[in-house]
CSV table of C-alpha atoms and ligand atoms in Angstrom, one decimal:
chain,number,residue,atom,x,y,z
A,83,MET,CA,129.9,63.8,-98.0
A,84,VAL,CA,131.6,65.0,-94.9
A,85,ARG,CA,133.3,68.3,-95.0
A,86,ASP,CA,137.0,68.6,-96.4
A,87,MET,CA,139.4,69.2,-93.7
A,88,ARG,CA,143.1,69.3,-94.5
A,89,LEU,CA,145.7,70.6,-92.1
A,90,SER,CA,147.5,72.5,-94.9
A,91,THR,CA,144.3,74.7,-95.1
A,92,TYR,CA,142.6,74.4,-91.7
A,93,PHE,CA,143.0,76.9,-89.1
A,94,LEU,CA,144.6,75.1,-86.5
A,95,PRO,CA,147.2,77.5,-84.9
A,96,VAL,CA,149.0,74.9,-82.6
A,97,LEU,CA,151.4,76.2,-80.2
A,98,LYS,CA,154.9,74.5,-79.5
A,99,GLU,CA,155.7,76.4,-76.5
A,100,THR,CA,153.3,76.1,-73.2
A,101,PRO,CA,151.8,79.3,-72.7
A,102,ASN,CA,152.8,80.4,-68.9
A,103,GLU,CA,149.3,82.4,-68.3
A,104,ALA,CA,147.6,78.9,-68.1
A,105,GLN,CA,147.6,77.4,-64.7
A,106,ILE,CA,145.9,74.2,-65.5
A,107,LEU,CA,146.6,71.8,-67.9
A,108,SER,CA,143.0,71.8,-69.6
A,109,HIS,CA,143.6,75.7,-70.2
A,110,ARG,CA,147.4,75.0,-71.5
A,111,LEU,CA,146.2,72.1,-73.7
A,112,MET,CA,143.3,74.2,-75.0
A,113,LEU,CA,145.6,77.1,-75.9
A,114,ARG,CA,148.2,74.8,-77.3
A,115,ALA,CA,145.7,72.7,-79.5
A,116,GLY,CA,144.6,75.9,-81.2
A,117,MET,CA,140.7,75.4,-79.6
A,118,VAL,CA,140.5,79.1,-77.9
A,119,ARG,CA,142.1,82.4,-78.0
A,120,GLN,CA,141.7,85.1,-75.0
A,121,ALA,CA,139.9,88.3,-75.9
A,122,SER,CA,140.3,89.7,-72.8
A,123,ALA,CA,139.9,88.3,-69.0
A,124,GLY,CA,137.6,85.2,-68.8
A,125,ILE,CA,136.3,85.7,-72.5
A,126,TYR,CA,137.4,83.8,-75.3
A,127,SER,CA,136.9,83.4,-79.0
A,128,TRP,CA,136.4,80.0,-80.3
A,129,LEU,CA,138.7,79.0,-82.7
A,130,PRO,CA,137.4,76.1,-85.5
A,131,MET,CA,138.4,73.1,-83.8
A,132,GLY,CA,137.4,74.3,-80.5
A,133,LEU,CA,134.1,75.2,-81.5
A,134,LYS,CA,133.6,71.8,-83.1
A,135,VAL,CA,133.8,70.2,-79.4
A,136,LEU,CA,131.8,73.2,-78.2
A,137,ARG,CA,128.9,72.3,-80.6
A,138,LYS,CA,129.2,68.3,-80.3
A,139,ILE,CA,128.7,69.0,-76.5
A,140,GLU,CA,125.6,71.1,-77.0
A,141,ALA,CA,124.2,68.7,-79.3
A,142,ILE,CA,124.2,66.2,-76.6
A,143,VAL,CA,122.7,68.3,-74.0
A,144,ARG,CA,120.1,69.2,-76.5
A,145,GLU,CA,119.2,65.7,-77.5
A,146,GLU,CA,118.9,64.7,-73.7
A,147,GLN,CA,116.6,67.6,-73.0
A,148,ASP,CA,114.3,67.0,-75.9
A,149,ARG,CA,114.2,63.3,-74.8
A,150,ALA,CA,113.2,64.4,-71.4
A,151,GLY,CA,110.4,66.3,-72.7
A,152,ALA,CA,112.2,69.7,-72.4
A,153,GLN,CA,111.5,72.5,-74.9
A,154,GLU,CA,113.5,74.5,-76.6
A,155,LEU,CA,113.5,78.1,-77.2
A,156,LEU,CA,115.8,81.0,-76.9
A,157,MET,CA,116.0,84.1,-74.8
A,158,PRO,CA,118.2,87.2,-75.5
A,159,THR,CA,121.3,87.6,-73.6
A,160,ILE,CA,120.6,91.3,-72.6
A,161,GLN,CA,117.7,91.9,-70.0
A,162,SER,CA,115.8,94.8,-68.6
A,163,ALA,CA,116.6,95.7,-65.1
A,164,GLU,CA,112.9,96.2,-64.3
A,165,LEU,CA,112.3,92.1,-64.0
A,166,TRP,CA,115.3,92.0,-61.4
A,167,GLN,CA,113.9,94.6,-59.5
A,168,GLU,CA,110.3,92.7,-59.3
A,169,SER,CA,111.9,89.4,-58.0
A,170,GLY,CA,114.5,91.4,-55.6
A,171,ARG,CA,117.2,90.5,-57.0
A,172,TYR,CA,118.8,93.5,-58.8
A,173,ASP,CA,120.6,94.5,-55.6
A,174,ALA,CA,121.2,91.3,-54.1
A,175,TYR,CA,122.9,90.1,-57.0
A,176,GLY,CA,125.9,92.2,-56.5
A,177,PRO,CA,129.3,93.1,-58.8
A,178,GLU,CA,128.9,90.0,-60.8
A,179,MET,CA,126.1,91.4,-62.7
A,180,LEU,CA,127.3,93.4,-65.8
A,181,ARG,CA,125.2,96.6,-65.6
A,182,ILE,CA,124.5,98.4,-68.9
A,183,ARG,CA,122.7,101.8,-69.7
A,184,ASP,CA,121.3,102.1,-73.2
A,185,ARG,CA,121.0,105.5,-74.9
A,186,HIS,CA,117.4,106.1,-73.4
A,187,ASP,CA,119.4,106.0,-69.8
A,188,ARG,CA,117.1,102.6,-69.1
A,189,GLU,CA,118.8,100.2,-67.1
A,190,MET,CA,119.6,96.9,-68.7
A,191,LEU,CA,122.0,93.8,-67.8
A,192,PHE,CA,123.8,91.0,-69.7
A,193,GLY,CA,121.9,87.8,-68.3
A,194,PRO,CA,123.9,85.9,-65.4
A,195,THR,CA,120.8,83.7,-65.5
A,196,ASN,CA,117.1,83.6,-66.6
A,197,GLU,CA,114.7,83.0,-64.1
A,198,GLU,CA,113.4,86.3,-64.1
A,199,GLN,CA,113.2,86.4,-67.7
A,200,ILE,CA,111.2,83.0,-68.2
A,201,THR,CA,109.2,83.5,-65.2
A,202,ASP,CA,107.8,86.9,-67.1
A,203,ILE,CA,107.4,84.9,-70.5
A,204,PHE,CA,105.4,82.3,-68.7
A,205,ARG,CA,103.3,84.7,-66.9
A,206,GLY,CA,102.6,86.6,-69.7
A,207,LEU,CA,101.5,83.6,-72.0
A,208,ALA,CA,100.4,80.8,-69.8
A,209,LYS,CA,96.9,81.3,-68.4
A,210,SER,CA,95.5,78.2,-67.2
A,211,TYR,CA,96.4,75.1,-65.2
A,212,ARG,CA,95.8,73.0,-68.5
A,213,ASP,CA,99.1,75.0,-69.8
A,214,VAL,CA,101.3,72.9,-67.4
A,215,PRO,CA,103.3,70.9,-66.8
A,216,LYS,CA,106.0,72.7,-69.0
A,217,ILE,CA,110.1,72.4,-69.1
A,218,LEU,CA,111.5,75.3,-71.1
A,219,TYR,CA,114.9,75.5,-72.1
A,220,HIS,CA,117.7,77.6,-73.8
A,221,ILE,CA,121.5,77.2,-74.9
A,222,GLN,CA,122.8,80.6,-74.2
A,223,TRP,CA,125.9,83.0,-73.2
A,224,LYS,CA,125.8,84.2,-69.8
A,225,PHE,CA,127.9,86.9,-68.2
A,226,ARG,CA,129.0,86.8,-64.8
A,227,ASP,CA,131.6,89.2,-63.6
A,228,GLU,CA,133.5,86.8,-61.9
A,229,ILE,CA,136.3,88.3,-59.3
A,230,ARG,CA,138.7,85.6,-60.4
A,231,PRO,CA,138.1,84.5,-63.9
A,232,ARG,CA,140.7,81.5,-64.5
A,233,PHE,CA,141.4,78.1,-65.6
A,234,GLY,CA,140.3,79.3,-69.0
A,235,VAL,CA,136.6,78.4,-70.0
A,236,MET,CA,136.4,76.9,-66.7
A,237,ARG,CA,135.9,79.8,-64.7
A,238,GLY,CA,135.2,82.6,-67.4
A,239,ARG,CA,133.1,85.6,-67.4
A,240,GLU,CA,131.3,84.9,-70.4
A,241,PHE,CA,130.2,81.5,-70.9
A,242,LEU,CA,127.8,79.0,-72.6
A,243,MET,CA,125.0,77.6,-70.1
A,244,LYS,CA,122.2,75.5,-71.0
A,245,ASP,CA,119.4,76.4,-68.5
A,246,SER,CA,116.1,74.8,-68.2
A,247,TYR,CA,113.1,76.0,-66.2
A,248,SER,CA,110.3,73.9,-65.1
A,249,PHE,CA,106.5,74.8,-64.2
A,250,ASP,CA,103.9,73.3,-62.2
A,251,ILE,CA,101.0,73.9,-59.9
A,252,THR,CA,101.9,71.2,-57.3
A,253,ALA,CA,104.7,70.7,-55.3
A,254,ASP,CA,104.5,67.0,-56.1
A,255,ASP,CA,104.7,67.7,-60.0
A,256,ALA,CA,107.2,69.9,-59.5
A,257,ARG,CA,109.4,67.2,-58.0
A,258,LYS,CA,108.4,65.0,-60.8
A,259,ALA,CA,110.2,67.7,-63.2
A,260,TYR,CA,113.2,67.8,-60.7
A,261,TYR,CA,113.6,64.0,-61.2
A,262,LYS,CA,113.2,64.3,-65.0
A,263,MET,CA,116.1,66.5,-65.0
A,264,PHE,CA,117.9,64.4,-62.9
A,265,VAL,CA,118.1,61.4,-65.1
A,266,ALA,CA,118.3,63.4,-68.0
A,267,TYR,CA,121.5,65.0,-66.6
A,268,LEU,CA,122.9,61.5,-65.4
A,269,ARG,CA,122.6,60.5,-69.0
A,270,THR,CA,124.2,63.8,-70.5
A,271,PHE,CA,127.1,63.6,-68.5
A,272,ALA,CA,127.5,59.6,-69.0
A,273,ARG,CA,127.3,60.5,-73.0
A,274,LEU,CA,130.0,63.0,-72.6
A,275,GLY,CA,132.2,60.4,-71.3
A,276,LEU,CA,132.0,61.6,-67.7
A,277,LYS,CA,131.5,60.2,-64.4
A,278,ALA,CA,129.7,62.9,-62.7
A,279,ILE,CA,128.1,62.4,-59.1
A,280,PRO,CA,125.0,64.0,-58.1
A,281,MET,CA,125.9,65.8,-54.5
A,282,ARG,CA,123.4,67.4,-52.4
A,283,ALA,CA,124.1,71.1,-52.6
A,284,ASP,CA,123.5,74.1,-51.0
A,285,THR,CA,120.8,76.4,-52.9
A,286,GLY,CA,122.9,79.7,-52.7
A,287,PRO,CA,121.2,83.0,-54.0
A,288,ILE,CA,118.8,81.0,-56.4
A,289,GLY,CA,116.9,79.7,-53.0
A,290,GLY,CA,114.7,77.0,-52.3
A,291,ASP,CA,115.1,73.7,-50.6
A,292,LEU,CA,116.1,70.9,-52.9
A,293,SER,CA,119.3,70.9,-54.9
A,294,HIS,CA,122.0,68.7,-56.3
A,295,GLU,CA,125.3,69.6,-58.0
A,296,PHE,CA,126.6,67.4,-60.4
A,297,ILE,CA,130.3,66.9,-59.8
A,298,ILE,CA,133.1,65.4,-61.9
A,299,LEU,CA,135.9,64.3,-59.8
A,300,ALA,CA,139.7,66.1,-60.8
A,301,GLU,CA,142.8,67.1,-59.0
A,302,THR,CA,142.2,70.4,-60.4
A,303,GLY,CA,138.6,70.8,-59.4
A,304,GLU,CA,137.7,74.0,-57.1
A,305,SER,CA,135.7,72.5,-54.6
A,306,GLN,CA,136.6,69.8,-52.1
A,307,VAL,CA,133.9,66.8,-52.1
A,308,PHE,CA,133.1,63.9,-50.1
A,309,CYS,CA,131.2,60.7,-51.4
A,310,HIS,CA,130.5,57.2,-50.9
A,311,LYS,CA,132.9,55.1,-53.2
A,312,SER,CA,130.1,53.2,-54.7
A,313,PHE,CA,129.5,56.4,-56.7
A,314,LEU,CA,132.4,55.3,-58.7
A,315,GLU,CA,130.9,52.0,-59.9
A,316,MET,CA,127.3,53.3,-60.9
A,317,ASP,CA,126.5,53.4,-64.8
A,318,PRO,CA,123.8,56.2,-65.6
A,319,LEU,CA,123.6,54.8,-69.1
A,320,SER,CA,121.9,51.6,-68.2
A,321,LEU,CA,119.2,53.7,-67.0
A,322,ALA,CA,116.4,53.6,-69.5
A,323,ALA,CA,115.3,56.8,-71.0
A,324,ASP,CA,112.0,56.1,-70.3
A,325,TYR,CA,110.6,59.5,-68.8
A,326,ASP,CA,106.7,58.6,-68.4
A,327,GLY,CA,107.3,56.1,-65.7
A,328,ASP,CA,108.2,57.0,-61.9
A,329,LEU,CA,111.4,58.3,-61.9
A,330,LYS,CA,111.2,58.8,-57.9
A,331,PRO,CA,113.0,55.1,-57.6
A,332,VAL,CA,115.9,56.3,-59.8
A,333,PHE,CA,116.5,59.3,-57.9
A,334,ASP,CA,116.9,57.4,-54.8
A,335,ALA,CA,118.8,54.9,-55.6
A,336,TRP,CA,121.2,57.8,-56.9
A,337,THR,CA,121.0,59.9,-53.6
A,338,HIS,CA,120.7,57.2,-50.9
A,339,ASN,CA,124.5,57.0,-50.5
A,340,TYR,CA,126.4,59.7,-49.3
A,341,ALA,CA,127.6,62.6,-51.6
A,342,ALA,CA,128.0,66.2,-50.5
A,343,THR,CA,130.2,69.1,-51.5
A,344,GLU,CA,132.1,71.3,-49.1
A,345,GLU,CA,129.3,73.4,-47.8
A,346,MET,CA,126.8,70.8,-47.2
A,347,HIS,CA,129.3,68.1,-45.7
A,348,ASP,CA,128.5,66.4,-42.9
A,349,PRO,CA,132.1,65.0,-40.8
A,350,ALA,CA,130.0,62.6,-38.7
A,351,GLN,CA,128.4,61.0,-41.7
A,352,GLU,CA,132.1,60.9,-43.3
A,353,ALA,CA,133.6,59.5,-40.3
A,354,ALA,CA,130.9,56.5,-40.2
A,355,LEU,CA,131.7,55.7,-43.7
A,356,GLY,CA,135.3,54.7,-42.9
A,357,ASP,CA,137.0,53.4,-45.8
A,358,ASP,CA,134.2,53.6,-48.1
A,359,LEU,CA,134.8,57.3,-48.0
A,360,VAL,CA,136.3,59.1,-51.2
A,361,THR,CA,137.4,62.4,-50.8
A,362,ALA,CA,138.4,64.4,-53.7
A,363,ARG,CA,138.3,67.4,-55.4
A,364,GLY,CA,135.5,68.2,-57.8
A,365,ILE,CA,134.5,70.6,-61.0
A,366,GLU,CA,130.9,71.5,-60.8
A,367,VAL,CA,129.6,70.7,-64.4
A,368,GLY,CA,125.8,71.0,-63.8
A,369,HIS,CA,123.4,72.2,-61.1
A,370,ILE,CA,119.8,71.7,-60.4
A,371,PHE,CA,116.9,73.6,-58.1
A,372,TYR,CA,113.5,73.0,-57.1
A,373,PHE,CA,112.3,76.4,-55.4
A,374,GLY,CA,108.9,76.3,-55.5
A,375,THR,CA,107.2,79.9,-55.7
A,376,LYS,CA,110.1,82.0,-54.9
A,377,TYR,CA,110.1,83.9,-58.1
A,378,SER,CA,106.3,83.1,-59.1
A,379,LYS,CA,105.2,84.9,-56.0
A,380,PRO,CA,106.8,88.1,-56.1
A,381,MET,CA,106.4,88.3,-59.9
A,382,GLY,CA,102.8,87.4,-59.8
A,383,ALA,CA,103.1,84.4,-62.2
A,384,THR,CA,99.8,82.4,-61.6
A,385,VAL,CA,97.6,80.2,-63.6
A,386,THR,CA,93.9,79.6,-63.1
A,387,GLY,CA,92.9,76.5,-61.4
A,388,PRO,CA,89.9,74.4,-62.2
A,389,ASP,CA,88.1,76.3,-59.5
A,390,GLY,CA,89.0,79.4,-61.4
A,391,GLN,CA,91.2,80.6,-58.6
A,392,PRO,CA,94.7,81.8,-59.2
A,393,ILE,CA,97.5,79.4,-58.2
A,394,PRO,CA,101.2,80.4,-57.9
A,395,LEU,CA,103.6,78.6,-60.3
A,396,GLU,CA,105.9,75.8,-58.7
A,397,MET,CA,109.3,76.4,-60.4
A,398,GLY,CA,112.7,74.5,-60.7
A,399,SER,CA,115.9,75.8,-62.6
A,400,TYR,CA,118.4,73.4,-64.2
A,401,GLY,CA,122.0,74.6,-65.6
A,402,ILE,CA,124.6,73.0,-67.5
A,403,GLY,CA,127.9,74.5,-68.1
A,404,VAL,CA,128.3,73.9,-71.7
A,405,SER,CA,131.6,75.7,-72.0
A,406,ARG,CA,133.3,74.4,-68.8
A,407,LEU,CA,132.4,71.0,-69.8
A,408,VAL,CA,135.3,71.5,-72.8
A,409,GLY,CA,137.8,72.1,-69.9
A,410,ALA,CA,136.2,69.6,-67.4
A,411,ILE,CA,136.5,66.9,-70.1
A,412,ILE,CA,140.0,67.6,-70.9
A,413,GLU,CA,140.9,67.4,-67.3
A,414,ALA,CA,139.4,64.5,-67.0
A,415,CYS,CA,140.9,63.0,-70.5
A,416,HIS,CA,144.3,63.4,-71.2
A,417,ASP,CA,147.9,62.1,-70.8
A,418,ASP,CA,151.4,63.7,-71.0
A,419,ALA,CA,151.1,64.0,-74.8
A,420,GLY,CA,147.8,65.8,-75.0
A,421,ILE,CA,143.8,65.4,-75.2
A,422,ILE,CA,142.2,62.3,-75.5
A,423,TRP,CA,138.8,62.8,-76.6
A,424,PRO,CA,136.0,60.6,-76.0
A,425,GLU,CA,134.6,59.7,-79.1
A,426,SER,CA,131.1,61.4,-78.5
A,427,VAL,CA,132.6,64.9,-78.5
A,428,ALA,CA,136.0,64.4,-80.6
A,429,PRO,CA,136.2,67.3,-83.0
A,430,PHE,CA,137.0,64.5,-85.8
A,431,LYS,CA,137.0,60.7,-84.9
A,432,VAL,CA,140.0,60.3,-87.3
A,433,GLY,CA,143.3,61.9,-87.9
A,434,LEU,CA,145.0,60.6,-91.4
A,435,VAL,CA,148.4,61.1,-91.1
A,436,ASN,CA,150.4,61.3,-94.2
A,437,LEU,CA,154.2,60.2,-93.5
A,438,LYS,CA,155.6,61.3,-97.1
A,439,SER,CA,153.5,64.1,-98.7
A,440,GLY,CA,154.8,64.3,-102.3
A,441,ASP,CA,155.5,60.6,-102.7
A,442,ALA,CA,152.9,59.5,-105.4
A,443,ALA,CA,151.8,56.1,-103.9
A,444,THR,CA,151.3,57.8,-100.1
A,445,ASP,CA,149.2,60.8,-101.4
A,446,GLY,CA,147.5,58.2,-103.7
A,447,MET,CA,146.6,56.0,-101.1
A,448,CYS,CA,145.8,58.8,-98.5
A,449,GLU,CA,143.4,60.3,-100.9
A,450,THR,CA,141.5,57.1,-101.6
A,451,LEU,CA,141.2,56.7,-97.9
A,452,TYR,CA,140.1,59.9,-97.1
A,453,GLY,CA,137.5,59.9,-99.8
A,454,GLN,CA,136.1,56.4,-98.6
A,455,LEU,CA,135.7,57.6,-94.7
A,456,ARG,CA,134.2,61.1,-95.8
A,457,ALA,CA,131.6,59.4,-97.8
A,458,ALA,CA,130.9,57.1,-95.1
A,459,GLY,CA,130.2,59.7,-92.7
A,460,VAL,CA,133.4,59.6,-90.5
A,461,ASP,CA,134.9,62.9,-89.6
A,462,VAL,CA,138.4,63.0,-90.6
A,463,LEU,CA,141.3,65.5,-90.5
A,464,TYR,CA,143.8,64.9,-93.1
A,465,ASP,CA,147.4,65.7,-92.2
A,466,ASP,CA,148.5,66.7,-96.0
A,467,ARG,CA,151.2,68.7,-94.9
A,468,ASP,CA,155.1,68.5,-95.7
A,469,GLU,CA,156.3,67.9,-92.4
A,470,ARG,CA,158.5,65.9,-90.4
A,471,ALA,CA,156.6,62.6,-89.1
A,472,GLY,CA,157.6,63.1,-85.5
A,473,SER,CA,155.9,66.7,-85.5
A,474,LYS,CA,152.7,65.3,-87.1
A,475,PHE,CA,152.6,62.7,-84.5
A,476,ALA,CA,152.8,65.2,-81.6
A,477,THR,CA,150.4,67.2,-83.1
A,478,MET,CA,148.0,64.3,-83.6
A,479,ASP,CA,148.5,63.4,-79.9
A,480,LEU,CA,148.1,66.7,-78.6
A,481,ILE,CA,144.8,67.3,-80.6
A,482,GLY,CA,143.6,64.1,-79.3
A,483,LEU,CA,141.3,62.7,-81.9
A,484,PRO,CA,140.3,58.9,-81.1
A,485,TYR,CA,141.9,57.3,-84.1
A,486,GLN,CA,144.9,57.8,-86.0
A,487,LEU,CA,145.7,56.3,-89.6
A,488,VAL,CA,148.8,56.2,-90.4
A,489,VAL,CA,150.1,55.8,-94.0
A,490,GLY,CA,153.5,55.6,-95.2
A,491,PRO,CA,155.8,54.3,-98.3
A,492,LYS,CA,157.4,51.6,-95.8
A,493,GLY,CA,154.0,50.0,-95.0
A,494,LEU,CA,152.3,50.5,-98.3
A,495,LYS,CA,155.3,48.2,-100.1
A,496,GLU,CA,153.4,45.5,-97.9
A,497,GLY,CA,149.8,46.5,-98.7
A,498,MET,CA,149.7,48.0,-94.7
A,499,ILE,CA,148.7,51.0,-93.1
A,500,GLU,CA,148.6,51.6,-89.4
A,501,VAL,CA,145.7,52.4,-87.2
A,502,LYS,CA,146.6,53.9,-83.7
A,503,THR,CA,143.9,54.0,-80.8
A,504,ARG,CA,144.9,57.5,-79.0
A,505,ALA,CA,143.2,56.4,-75.7
A,506,THR,CA,145.2,53.1,-75.4
A,507,GLY,CA,148.4,53.9,-77.4
A,508,ASN,CA,147.3,50.5,-79.5
A,509,ARG,CA,148.4,50.2,-83.0
A,510,GLU,CA,147.4,47.6,-85.4
A,511,THR,CA,148.8,47.1,-89.2
A,512,LEU,CA,146.0,46.5,-91.3
A,513,THR,CA,145.1,46.1,-94.8
A,514,PRO,CA,143.5,49.8,-96.3
A,515,GLU,CA,140.2,47.9,-96.5
A,516,ALA,CA,140.5,46.4,-93.2
A,517,ALA,CA,141.1,50.0,-91.7
A,518,VAL,CA,138.4,51.5,-93.2
A,519,HIS,CA,135.9,48.9,-92.2
A,520,LEU,CA,137.2,49.1,-88.5
A,521,LEU,CA,136.7,52.9,-88.8
A,522,THR,CA,133.3,52.9,-90.1
A,523,ALA,CA,131.7,49.9,-88.3
B,289,ATP,P1,130.4,78.3,-59.5
B,289,ATP,O1,129.9,77.5,-57.7
B,289,ATP,O2,131.3,77.0,-60.1
B,289,ATP,O3,130.6,79.5,-59.4
B,289,ATP,P2,127.5,78.5,-59.8
B,289,ATP,O4,127.1,77.9,-58.9
B,289,ATP,O5,127.7,80.0,-59.5
B,289,ATP,O6,128.8,78.1,-60.2
B,289,ATP,P3,125.3,78.0,-61.4
B,289,ATP,O7,125.0,79.3,-61.3
B,289,ATP,O8,124.8,76.9,-60.8
B,289,ATP,O9,126.8,78.3,-61.3
B,289,ATP,O10,125.2,77.8,-63.0
B,289,ATP,C1,125.2,76.6,-63.7
B,289,ATP,C2,126.3,75.9,-64.1
B,289,ATP,O11,127.0,76.7,-65.1
B,289,ATP,C3,127.3,75.4,-63.3
B,289,ATP,O12,127.2,74.2,-62.5
B,289,ATP,C4,128.8,75.6,-64.2
B,289,ATP,O13,128.9,74.4,-64.9
B,289,ATP,C5,128.3,76.6,-64.9
B,289,ATP,N1,129.1,78.0,-64.7
B,289,ATP,C6,129.1,78.5,-63.6
B,289,ATP,N2,129.7,80.0,-63.6
B,289,ATP,C7,130.5,79.5,-64.6
B,289,ATP,C8,131.6,80.0,-65.1
B,289,ATP,N3,132.1,81.3,-64.5
B,289,ATP,N4,132.3,79.8,-66.1
B,289,ATP,C9,132.1,78.7,-66.6
B,289,ATP,N5,131.2,77.9,-66.1
B,289,ATP,C10,130.2,78.4,-65.3
B,290,MG,MG1,126.1,75.8,-58.9
């Protein structure tokens, strides 16, 4: 039985006014829909409904990582500065790193990423070439003291990231790991209801020689991006999730057309595309890197080869902005009335609207439907409050559940209730049995 969720008792602090500190729509909608509350600049508390969405995104990210053969572990948020001194990034990282001293005056930091830490784990515990290949990941909070935290959870200081790390002994095998993550990312974002385009990217401070950013197109995106229009038609869910085969053809098919972020763009290639060029704003939701031995060499992370000689590990890292995705999905999926959640990440599938709470027949029918749907495993939020119908509809549209099940005394006289599909606005008048059938199919 799905948990009891009635609006009369659920903690859903919906705001009537649009908060004026929020500059972009997703941030405004997240505040208005009672999903998050700012704790301090770029740091948020996740309220029950926001947390539900965050957890659903996290679950899909995890499923696709596991499917690709990556193994989950959990590293701490607080790291020792020593590891970063070994890699040479302690000084290079600059003021974005939150540096802390413990009571013994030891230098610590709140991890902005985990290349050093995972390299340390692997060098300590993996000894032989038989211990690779491996892809390890975790989903953990990061801290980056961004110069300008803004747009709510999209550019926070504390944010949730999925980061994976691959270990191999040859560059060829490391590329295979890269292709696996590339395909896993295509599938992940498609399941989240997003069209994410892999674009050639600069490897930046992480360094290395192969990198793609996964970008969704949205007017409020922070970066300018350029791509061939064919990307808008491609469907990642048609990809078989078979990670044992050769994935290079898939990678090639997804990268042979032009797609680049501003830092990497090539005006000559763009001019040649003519009408096939799409110029847009984009939001980075994932970023993957192959960087070879950049960390393993300075940190002495080797395994013993078949001939007994040490081999420095070939590595890659692969990030997804889990908390940024909550905002990014809203940027991609909304209308004037509010959020339109893709079903895969919706906090509840159905909002049950009681148009006349206190009326025995209406209350009775709502309880019956509520019980039947929950028993069938459907996540339902029941608006049982004594409120005006107009305000109930506005709340439902704002919070964006995929279906609204509307029950009122007038319809019930005819034995009918209404199902509204949020994405299309389509309304159907159905018998209660037909409605339950539709929503449980
Ligand atoms: P950006 O260019 O947006 O600053 P980045 O390139 O520094 O991001 P990565 O190190 O590639 O970020 O991190 C992996 C993912 O983590 C990014 O693709 C993004 O989705 C997410 N991310 C990075 N910084 C933030 C942030 N400040 N707030 C929320 N999510 C973030
Ligand atoms: Mg990046």
